[in-house]
mmCIF file of N, CA and C in Angstrom:
data_model
loop_
_atom_site.group_PDB
_atom_site.id
_atom_site.type_symbol
_atom_site.label_atom_id
_atom_site.label_comp_id
_atom_site.label_asym_id
_atom_site.label_seq_id
_atom_site.Cartn_x
_atom_site.Cartn_y
_atom_site.Cartn_z
ATOM 1 N N UNK A 1 0.799 -1.195 0.000
ATOM 2 C CA UNK A 1 0.000 0.000 0.000
ATOM 3 C C UNK A 1 0.839 1.253 0.000
ATOM 4 N N UNK A 2 1.851 1.282 0.830
ATOM 5 C CA UNK A 2 2.720 2.445 0.890
ATOM 6 C C UNK A 2 3.375 2.644 -0.466
ATOM 7 N N UNK A 3 3.761 1.551 -1.076
ATOM 8 C CA UNK A 3 4.414 1.632 -2.377
ATOM 9 C C UNK A 3 3.483 2.255 -3.417
ATOM 10 N N UNK A 4 2.222 1.934 -3.403
ATOM 11 C CA UNK A 4 1.260 2.504 -4.342
ATOM 12 C C UNK A 4 1.144 4.014 -4.189
ATOM 13 N N UNK A 5 1.151 4.506 -2.972
ATOM 14 C CA UNK A 5 1.079 5.948 -2.756
ATOM 15 C C UNK A 5 2.347 6.624 -3.246
ATOM 16 N N UNK A 6 3.487 5.985 -3.082
ATOM 17 C CA UNK A 6 4.757 6.542 -3.542
ATOM 18 C C UNK A 6 4.768 6.704 -5.052
ATOM 19 N N UNK A 7 4.261 5.734 -5.748
ATOM 20 C CA UNK A 7 4.200 5.809 -7.204
ATOM 21 C C UNK A 7 3.234 6.917 -7.615
ATOM 22 N N UNK A 8 2.113 7.015 -6.945
ATOM 23 C CA UNK A 8 1.134 8.034 -7.262
ATOM 24 C C UNK A 8 1.710 9.431 -7.037
ATOM 25 N N UNK A 9 2.399 9.635 -5.935
ATOM 26 C CA UNK A 9 3.004 10.942 -5.645
ATOM 27 C C UNK A 9 4.071 11.267 -6.681
ATOM 28 N N UNK A 10 4.873 10.302 -7.041
ATOM 29 C CA UNK A 10 5.915 10.507 -8.051
ATOM 30 C C UNK A 10 5.282 10.863 -9.389
ATOM 31 N N UNK A 11 4.225 10.158 -9.727
ATOM 32 C CA UNK A 11 3.523 10.439 -10.977
ATOM 33 C C UNK A 11 2.987 11.856 -10.982
ATOM 34 N N UNK A 12 2.427 12.282 -9.863
ATOM 35 C CA UNK A 12 1.882 13.639 -9.767
ATOM 36 C C UNK A 12 2.986 14.684 -9.926
ATOM 37 N N UNK A 13 4.127 14.445 -9.308
ATOM 38 C CA UNK A 13 5.250 15.384 -9.425
ATOM 39 C C UNK A 13 5.702 15.465 -10.876
ATOM 40 N N UNK A 14 5.830 14.342 -11.535
ATOM 41 C CA UNK A 14 6.257 14.321 -12.938
ATOM 42 C C UNK A 14 5.250 15.058 -13.812
ATOM 43 N N UNK A 15 3.971 14.828 -13.603
ATOM 44 C CA UNK A 15 2.946 15.508 -14.392
ATOM 45 C C UNK A 15 2.988 17.020 -14.162
ATOM 46 N N UNK A 16 3.177 17.434 -12.925
ATOM 47 C CA UNK A 16 3.276 18.870 -12.636
ATOM 48 C C UNK A 16 4.489 19.475 -13.332
ATOM 49 N N UNK A 17 5.605 18.785 -13.280
ATOM 50 C CA UNK A 17 6.824 19.289 -13.930
ATOM 51 C C UNK A 17 6.628 19.376 -15.446
ATOM 52 N N UNK A 18 5.970 18.402 -16.029
ATOM 53 C CA UNK A 18 5.701 18.450 -17.463
ATOM 54 C C UNK A 18 4.837 19.648 -17.806
ATOM 55 N N UNK A 19 3.876 19.956 -16.949
ATOM 56 C CA UNK A 19 3.029 21.129 -17.167
ATOM 57 C C UNK A 19 3.837 22.409 -17.130
ATOM 58 N N UNK A 20 4.746 22.522 -16.174
ATOM 59 C CA UNK A 20 5.598 23.714 -16.069
ATOM 60 C C UNK A 20 6.484 23.828 -17.306
ATOM 61 N N UNK A 21 7.138 22.744 -17.694
ATOM 62 C CA UNK A 21 8.013 22.785 -18.862
ATOM 63 C C UNK A 21 7.228 23.030 -20.143
ATOM 64 N N UNK A 22 6.006 22.527 -20.204
ATOM 65 C CA UNK A 22 5.172 22.756 -21.373
ATOM 66 C C UNK A 22 4.865 24.240 -21.513
ATOM 67 N N UNK A 23 4.543 24.910 -20.390
ATOM 68 C CA UNK A 23 4.287 26.358 -20.416
ATOM 69 C C UNK A 23 5.523 27.092 -20.902
ATOM 70 N N UNK A 24 6.691 26.712 -20.379
ATOM 71 C CA UNK A 24 7.928 27.387 -20.753
ATOM 72 C C UNK A 24 8.234 27.157 -22.232
ATOM 73 N N UNK A 25 7.902 25.990 -22.745
ATOM 74 C CA UNK A 25 8.178 25.681 -24.141
ATOM 75 C C UNK A 25 7.349 26.551 -25.082
ATOM 76 N N UNK A 26 6.233 27.053 -24.605
ATOM 77 C CA UNK A 26 5.369 27.874 -25.440
ATOM 78 C C UNK A 26 5.748 29.354 -25.422
ATOM 79 N N UNK A 27 6.710 29.717 -24.584
ATOM 80 C CA UNK A 27 7.144 31.118 -24.525
ATOM 81 C C UNK A 27 7.833 31.478 -25.838
ATOM 82 N N UNK A 28 7.614 32.718 -26.259
ATOM 83 C CA UNK A 28 8.236 33.224 -27.471
ATOM 84 C C UNK A 28 9.257 34.274 -27.077
ATOM 85 N N UNK A 29 10.394 34.288 -27.779
ATOM 86 C CA UNK A 29 11.417 35.294 -27.541
ATOM 87 C C UNK A 29 11.340 36.323 -28.663
ATOM 88 N N UNK A 30 11.260 37.578 -28.274
ATOM 89 C CA UNK A 30 11.209 38.696 -29.225
ATOM 90 C C UNK A 30 12.453 39.558 -29.047
ATOM 91 N N UNK A 31 13.111 39.895 -30.139
ATOM 92 C CA UNK A 31 14.224 40.843 -30.091
ATOM 93 C C UNK A 31 13.626 42.220 -30.344
ATOM 94 N N UNK A 32 13.658 43.069 -29.330
ATOM 95 C CA UNK A 32 13.059 44.398 -29.431
ATOM 96 C C UNK A 32 13.776 45.195 -30.514
ATOM 97 N N UNK A 33 13.001 45.690 -31.472
ATOM 98 C CA UNK A 33 13.569 46.451 -32.579
ATOM 99 C C UNK A 33 14.120 45.580 -33.688
ATOM 100 N N UNK A 34 14.031 44.276 -33.561
ATOM 101 C CA UNK A 34 14.548 43.371 -34.574
ATOM 102 C C UNK A 34 16.032 43.106 -34.373
ATOM 103 N N UNK A 35 16.541 42.147 -35.108
ATOM 104 C CA UNK A 35 17.926 41.733 -34.917
ATOM 105 C C UNK A 35 18.935 42.747 -35.449
ATOM 106 N N UNK A 36 18.510 43.634 -36.328
ATOM 107 C CA UNK A 36 19.446 44.611 -36.882
ATOM 108 C C UNK A 36 19.417 45.919 -36.098
ATOM 109 N N UNK A 37 18.230 46.472 -35.889
ATOM 110 C CA UNK A 37 18.120 47.782 -35.243
ATOM 111 C C UNK A 37 18.277 47.756 -33.740
ATOM 112 N N UNK A 38 17.745 46.727 -33.092
ATOM 113 C CA UNK A 38 17.812 46.652 -31.644
ATOM 114 C C UNK A 38 17.031 47.763 -30.957
ATOM 115 N N UNK A 39 17.294 47.951 -29.692
ATOM 116 C CA UNK A 39 16.656 48.964 -28.839
ATOM 117 C C UNK A 39 17.195 50.317 -29.275
ATOM 118 N N UNK A 40 16.316 51.162 -29.827
ATOM 119 C CA UNK A 40 16.753 52.424 -30.427
ATOM 120 C C UNK A 40 15.634 53.464 -30.335
ATOM 121 N N UNK A 41 15.831 54.586 -30.984
ATOM 122 C CA UNK A 41 14.828 55.646 -31.016
ATOM 123 C C UNK A 41 13.622 55.216 -31.855
ATOM 124 N N UNK A 42 12.502 55.898 -31.673
ATOM 125 C CA UNK A 42 11.259 55.652 -32.427
ATOM 126 C C UNK A 42 10.749 54.220 -32.280
ATOM 127 N N UNK A 43 10.707 53.734 -31.054
ATOM 128 C CA UNK A 43 10.318 52.343 -30.792
ATOM 129 C C UNK A 43 8.859 52.177 -30.391
ATOM 130 N N UNK A 44 8.137 53.245 -30.117
ATOM 131 C CA UNK A 44 6.805 53.110 -29.509
ATOM 132 C C UNK A 44 5.858 52.219 -30.306
ATOM 133 N N UNK A 45 5.996 52.153 -31.609
ATOM 134 C CA UNK A 45 5.114 51.323 -32.429
ATOM 135 C C UNK A 45 5.559 49.882 -32.559
ATOM 136 N N UNK A 46 6.742 49.544 -32.071
ATOM 137 C CA UNK A 46 7.281 48.192 -32.255
ATOM 138 C C UNK A 46 6.352 47.085 -31.739
ATOM 139 N N UNK A 47 5.681 47.240 -30.589
ATOM 140 C CA UNK A 47 4.818 46.156 -30.121
ATOM 141 C C UNK A 47 3.556 45.931 -30.959
ATOM 142 N N UNK A 48 3.191 46.873 -31.811
ATOM 143 C CA UNK A 48 1.958 46.754 -32.601
ATOM 144 C C UNK A 48 1.934 45.471 -33.413
ATOM 145 N N UNK A 49 0.808 44.772 -33.343
ATOM 146 C CA UNK A 49 0.622 43.552 -34.118
ATOM 147 C C UNK A 49 1.202 42.305 -33.463
ATOM 148 N N UNK A 50 1.846 42.455 -32.324
ATOM 149 C CA UNK A 50 2.407 41.297 -31.627
ATOM 150 C C UNK A 50 1.442 40.877 -30.522
ATOM 151 N N UNK A 51 1.294 39.585 -30.336
ATOM 152 C CA UNK A 51 0.411 39.045 -29.291
ATOM 153 C C UNK A 51 1.278 38.439 -28.200
ATOM 154 N N UNK A 52 1.682 39.269 -27.253
ATOM 155 C CA UNK A 52 2.526 38.799 -26.163
ATOM 156 C C UNK A 52 1.715 37.982 -25.177
ATOM 157 N N UNK A 53 2.384 37.006 -24.567
ATOM 158 C CA UNK A 53 1.782 36.206 -23.508
ATOM 159 C C UNK A 53 2.695 36.266 -22.293
ATOM 160 N N UNK A 54 2.120 36.133 -21.113
ATOM 161 C CA UNK A 54 2.934 36.057 -19.901
ATOM 162 C C UNK A 54 3.941 34.923 -20.090
ATOM 163 N N UNK A 55 5.186 35.190 -19.766
ATOM 164 C CA UNK A 55 6.249 34.200 -19.953
ATOM 165 C C UNK A 55 7.082 34.449 -21.192
ATOM 166 N N UNK A 56 6.565 35.243 -22.138
ATOM 167 C CA UNK A 56 7.367 35.596 -23.315
ATOM 168 C C UNK A 56 8.566 36.421 -22.863
ATOM 169 N N UNK A 57 9.608 36.384 -23.653
ATOM 170 C CA UNK A 57 10.850 37.055 -23.305
ATOM 171 C C UNK A 57 11.152 38.149 -24.315
ATOM 172 N N UNK A 58 11.434 39.343 -23.809
ATOM 173 C CA UNK A 58 11.892 40.448 -24.649
ATOM 174 C C UNK A 58 13.397 40.568 -24.474
ATOM 175 N N UNK A 59 14.118 40.590 -25.587
ATOM 176 C CA UNK A 59 15.568 40.762 -25.562
ATOM 177 C C UNK A 59 15.880 42.161 -26.066
ATOM 178 N N UNK A 60 16.563 42.928 -25.251
ATOM 179 C CA UNK A 60 16.958 44.290 -25.586
ATOM 180 C C UNK A 60 18.448 44.285 -25.896
ATOM 181 N N UNK A 61 18.798 44.588 -27.152
ATOM 182 C CA UNK A 61 20.193 44.694 -27.562
ATOM 183 C C UNK A 61 20.515 46.157 -27.831
ATOM 184 N N UNK A 62 21.606 46.655 -27.237
ATOM 185 C CA UNK A 62 21.970 48.065 -27.367
ATOM 186 C C UNK A 62 23.399 48.253 -26.854
ATOM 187 N N UNK A 63 23.956 49.415 -27.134
ATOM 188 C CA UNK A 63 25.272 49.768 -26.616
ATOM 189 C C UNK A 63 25.071 50.388 -25.230
ATOM 190 N N UNK A 64 25.560 49.738 -24.153
ATOM 191 C CA UNK A 64 25.311 50.245 -22.805
ATOM 192 C C UNK A 64 26.030 51.565 -22.493
ATOM 193 N N UNK A 65 26.914 51.985 -23.343
ATOM 194 C CA UNK A 65 27.546 53.295 -23.167
ATOM 195 C C UNK A 65 26.538 54.403 -23.443
ATOM 196 N N UNK A 66 25.560 54.122 -24.324
ATOM 197 C CA UNK A 66 24.623 55.148 -24.781
ATOM 198 C C UNK A 66 23.175 54.941 -24.368
ATOM 199 N N UNK A 67 22.826 53.734 -23.892
ATOM 200 C CA UNK A 67 21.428 53.433 -23.584
ATOM 201 C C UNK A 67 21.321 52.547 -22.353
ATOM 202 N N UNK A 68 20.104 52.417 -21.854
ATOM 203 C CA UNK A 68 19.760 51.446 -20.829
ATOM 204 C C UNK A 68 18.301 51.047 -21.044
ATOM 205 N N UNK A 69 17.802 50.170 -20.213
ATOM 206 C CA UNK A 69 16.400 49.769 -20.238
ATOM 207 C C UNK A 69 15.910 49.859 -18.799
ATOM 208 N N UNK A 70 14.829 50.599 -18.594
ATOM 209 C CA UNK A 70 14.283 50.767 -17.250
ATOM 210 C C UNK A 70 12.803 50.414 -17.285
ATOM 211 N N UNK A 71 12.384 49.565 -16.354
ATOM 212 C CA UNK A 71 10.969 49.224 -16.224
ATOM 213 C C UNK A 71 10.335 50.268 -15.310
ATOM 214 N N UNK A 72 9.295 50.900 -15.815
ATOM 215 C CA UNK A 72 8.611 51.962 -15.072
ATOM 216 C C UNK A 72 7.106 51.672 -15.029
ATOM 217 N N UNK A 73 6.383 52.472 -14.275
ATOM 218 C CA UNK A 73 4.929 52.363 -14.284
ATOM 219 C C UNK A 73 4.377 53.244 -15.414
ATOM 220 N N UNK A 74 3.065 53.236 -15.571
ATOM 221 C CA UNK A 74 2.452 53.983 -16.671
ATOM 222 C C UNK A 74 2.759 55.479 -16.581
ATOM 223 N N UNK A 75 2.729 56.034 -15.380
ATOM 224 C CA UNK A 75 3.029 57.463 -15.204
ATOM 225 C C UNK A 75 4.469 57.756 -15.622
ATOM 226 N N UNK A 76 5.394 56.879 -15.267
ATOM 227 C CA UNK A 76 6.791 57.043 -15.663
ATOM 228 C C UNK A 76 6.966 56.938 -17.162
ATOM 229 N N UNK A 77 6.193 56.052 -17.773
ATOM 230 C CA UNK A 77 6.228 55.903 -19.230
ATOM 231 C C UNK A 77 5.751 57.190 -19.896
ATOM 232 N N UNK A 78 4.644 57.726 -19.413
ATOM 233 C CA UNK A 78 4.070 58.930 -20.016
ATOM 234 C C UNK A 78 4.924 60.172 -19.782
ATOM 235 N N UNK A 79 5.585 60.244 -18.631
ATOM 236 C CA UNK A 79 6.382 61.427 -18.300
ATOM 237 C C UNK A 79 7.875 61.244 -18.570
ATOM 238 N N UNK A 80 8.253 60.040 -18.992
ATOM 239 C CA UNK A 80 9.671 59.721 -19.242
ATOM 240 C C UNK A 80 10.529 59.907 -17.994
ATOM 241 N N UNK A 81 10.010 59.429 -16.866
ATOM 242 C CA UNK A 81 10.774 59.486 -15.625
ATOM 243 C C UNK A 81 10.718 58.135 -14.922
ATOM 244 N N UNK A 82 11.829 57.786 -14.298
ATOM 245 C CA UNK A 82 11.898 56.539 -13.538
ATOM 246 C C UNK A 82 11.780 56.863 -12.057
ATOM 247 N N UNK A 83 10.786 56.302 -11.427
ATOM 248 C CA UNK A 83 10.593 56.523 -10.005
ATOM 249 C C UNK A 83 11.542 55.690 -9.169
ATOM 250 N N UNK A 84 11.567 55.989 -7.893
ATOM 251 C CA UNK A 84 12.385 55.206 -6.963
ATOM 252 C C UNK A 84 11.970 53.739 -7.052
ATOM 253 N N UNK A 85 12.935 52.871 -7.087
ATOM 254 C CA UNK A 85 12.656 51.439 -7.149
ATOM 255 C C UNK A 85 12.463 50.892 -8.549
ATOM 256 N N UNK A 86 12.561 51.735 -9.571
ATOM 257 C CA UNK A 86 12.446 51.241 -10.946
ATOM 258 C C UNK A 86 13.627 50.322 -11.242
ATOM 259 N N UNK A 87 13.356 49.214 -11.910
ATOM 260 C CA UNK A 87 14.408 48.245 -12.248
ATOM 261 C C UNK A 87 15.149 48.721 -13.489
ATOM 262 N N UNK A 88 16.480 48.867 -13.353
ATOM 263 C CA UNK A 88 17.318 49.329 -14.454
ATOM 264 C C UNK A 88 18.198 48.190 -14.953
ATOM 265 N N UNK A 89 18.237 48.041 -16.265
ATOM 266 C CA UNK A 89 19.110 47.074 -16.932
ATOM 267 C C UNK A 89 20.130 47.855 -17.739
ATOM 268 N N UNK A 90 21.381 47.379 -17.748
ATOM 269 C CA UNK A 90 22.403 48.109 -18.474
ATOM 270 C C UNK A 90 23.513 47.220 -19.019
ATOM 271 N N UNK A 91 23.172 45.968 -19.298
ATOM 272 C CA UNK A 91 24.196 45.045 -19.805
ATOM 273 C C UNK A 91 24.432 45.197 -21.304
ATOM 274 N N UNK A 92 23.427 45.722 -22.022
ATOM 275 C CA UNK A 92 23.517 45.786 -23.484
ATOM 276 C C UNK A 92 22.880 44.587 -24.159
ATOM 277 N N UNK A 93 22.557 43.570 -23.381
ATOM 278 C CA UNK A 93 21.878 42.375 -23.904
ATOM 279 C C UNK A 93 21.025 41.819 -22.767
ATOM 280 N N UNK A 94 19.871 42.443 -22.565
ATOM 281 C CA UNK A 94 19.010 42.103 -21.440
ATOM 282 C C UNK A 94 17.821 41.274 -21.893
ATOM 283 N N UNK A 95 17.566 40.172 -21.196
ATOM 284 C CA UNK A 95 16.403 39.322 -21.458
ATOM 285 C C UNK A 95 15.436 39.510 -20.304
ATOM 286 N N UNK A 96 14.221 39.963 -20.623
ATOM 287 C CA UNK A 96 13.229 40.264 -19.598
ATOM 288 C C UNK A 96 11.961 39.467 -19.885
ATOM 289 N N UNK A 97 11.528 38.698 -18.908
ATOM 290 C CA UNK A 97 10.327 37.876 -19.037
ATOM 291 C C UNK A 97 9.103 38.712 -18.683
ATOM 292 N N UNK A 98 8.121 38.685 -19.576
ATOM 293 C CA UNK A 98 6.907 39.467 -19.367
ATOM 294 C C UNK A 98 5.964 38.784 -18.392
ATOM 295 N N UNK A 99 5.394 39.583 -17.506
ATOM 296 C CA UNK A 99 4.313 39.134 -16.627
ATOM 297 C C UNK A 99 3.002 39.510 -17.303
ATOM 298 N N UNK A 100 1.903 38.956 -16.825
ATOM 299 C CA UNK A 100 0.591 39.296 -17.362
ATOM 300 C C UNK A 100 0.304 40.769 -17.100
ATOM 301 N N UNK A 101 -0.253 41.445 -18.091
ATOM 302 C CA UNK A 101 -0.548 42.870 -17.971
ATOM 303 C C UNK A 101 0.408 43.678 -18.837
ATOM 304 N N UNK A 102 0.449 44.971 -18.594
ATOM 305 C CA UNK A 102 1.304 45.854 -19.389
ATOM 306 C C UNK A 102 2.574 46.181 -18.626
ATOM 307 N N UNK A 103 3.701 46.013 -19.299
ATOM 308 C CA UNK A 103 5.006 46.375 -18.752
ATOM 309 C C UNK A 103 5.537 47.524 -19.600
ATOM 310 N N UNK A 104 6.018 48.550 -18.923
ATOM 311 C CA UNK A 104 6.490 49.768 -19.587
ATOM 312 C C UNK A 104 8.011 49.850 -19.496
ATOM 313 N N UNK A 105 8.646 50.112 -20.635
ATOM 314 C CA UNK A 105 10.100 50.196 -20.720
ATOM 315 C C UNK A 105 10.502 51.551 -21.301
ATOM 316 N N UNK A 106 11.512 52.172 -20.710
ATOM 317 C CA UNK A 106 12.050 53.421 -21.252
ATOM 318 C C UNK A 106 13.574 53.381 -21.180
ATOM 319 N N UNK A 107 14.214 54.268 -21.948
ATOM 320 C CA UNK A 107 15.637 54.546 -21.788
ATOM 321 C C UNK A 107 15.716 55.862 -21.023
ATOM 322 N N UNK A 108 16.523 55.901 -19.961
ATOM 323 C CA UNK A 108 16.581 57.109 -19.134
ATOM 324 C C UNK A 108 17.754 58.024 -19.473
ATOM 325 N N UNK A 109 18.492 57.745 -20.536
ATOM 326 C CA UNK A 109 19.529 58.680 -20.947
ATOM 327 C C UNK A 109 18.843 59.957 -21.442
ATOM 328 N N UNK A 110 19.473 61.089 -21.192
ATOM 329 C CA UNK A 110 18.873 62.393 -21.511
ATOM 330 C C UNK A 110 18.280 62.458 -22.919
ATOM 331 N N UNK A 111 16.971 62.742 -22.984
ATOM 332 C CA UNK A 111 16.270 62.957 -24.244
ATOM 333 C C UNK A 111 15.865 61.702 -24.993
ATOM 334 N N UNK A 112 16.329 60.532 -24.574
ATOM 335 C CA UNK A 112 16.057 59.312 -25.338
ATOM 336 C C UNK A 112 14.593 58.889 -25.259
ATOM 337 N N UNK A 113 14.026 58.885 -24.069
ATOM 338 C CA UNK A 113 12.614 58.522 -23.936
ATOM 339 C C UNK A 113 11.749 59.511 -24.712
ATOM 340 N N UNK A 114 12.088 60.782 -24.622
ATOM 341 C CA UNK A 114 11.340 61.806 -25.355
ATOM 342 C C UNK A 114 11.452 61.603 -26.867
ATOM 343 N N UNK A 115 12.531 60.944 -27.307
ATOM 344 C CA UNK A 115 12.709 60.618 -28.727
ATOM 345 C C UNK A 115 12.070 59.262 -29.048
ATOM 346 N N UNK A 116 11.120 58.860 -28.200
ATOM 347 C CA UNK A 116 10.314 57.645 -28.382
ATOM 348 C C UNK A 116 11.119 56.356 -28.224
ATOM 349 N N UNK A 117 12.150 56.399 -27.388
ATOM 350 C CA UNK A 117 12.872 55.178 -27.038
ATOM 351 C C UNK A 117 12.186 54.596 -25.808
ATOM 352 N N UNK A 118 10.978 54.081 -26.075
ATOM 353 C CA UNK A 118 10.147 53.506 -25.026
ATOM 354 C C UNK A 118 9.113 52.602 -25.674
ATOM 355 N N UNK A 119 8.713 51.562 -24.947
ATOM 356 C CA UNK A 119 7.642 50.685 -25.427
ATOM 357 C C UNK A 119 6.757 50.283 -24.257
ATOM 358 N N UNK A 120 5.523 49.945 -24.594
ATOM 359 C CA UNK A 120 4.574 49.363 -23.649
ATOM 360 C C UNK A 120 4.170 48.007 -24.223
ATOM 361 N N UNK A 121 4.489 46.938 -23.507
ATOM 362 C CA UNK A 121 4.185 45.584 -23.979
ATOM 363 C C UNK A 121 3.108 44.990 -23.092
ATOM 364 N N UNK A 122 1.976 44.594 -23.682
ATOM 365 C CA UNK A 122 0.864 44.029 -22.941
ATOM 366 C C UNK A 122 0.795 42.527 -23.205
ATOM 367 N N UNK A 123 0.907 41.749 -22.128
ATOM 368 C CA UNK A 123 0.883 40.286 -22.224
ATOM 369 C C UNK A 123 -0.413 39.744 -21.646
ATOM 370 N N UNK A 124 -0.997 38.807 -22.374
ATOM 371 C CA UNK A 124 -2.232 38.149 -21.912
ATOM 372 C C UNK A 124 -1.918 37.049 -20.932
#
């Protein structure tokens, strides 16, 4: 009897793990701005026509001497300002996994966000 429960528990763990890996396998990776342009000016329209899902990955490629990627709230996106606690990326090759809802990204180098170096990505 004990052995039967052990097999059942093991089976349940394996099935749960398969479900997790199955979700991860369905994630799509997007290179923001495409493989040639990367994270640059005039990006606000880039998300148009894309159907993001929670778990999808956005890859930001850029020269970290001149740009960064900062996750902000909607007010920060609209005003081009990063509030206290905003997450800043500056490696030049950042992979960011989308959560459900809208995630706002800006570059905080002087004038860059105002030059439309920002995107809002909405994941279902």
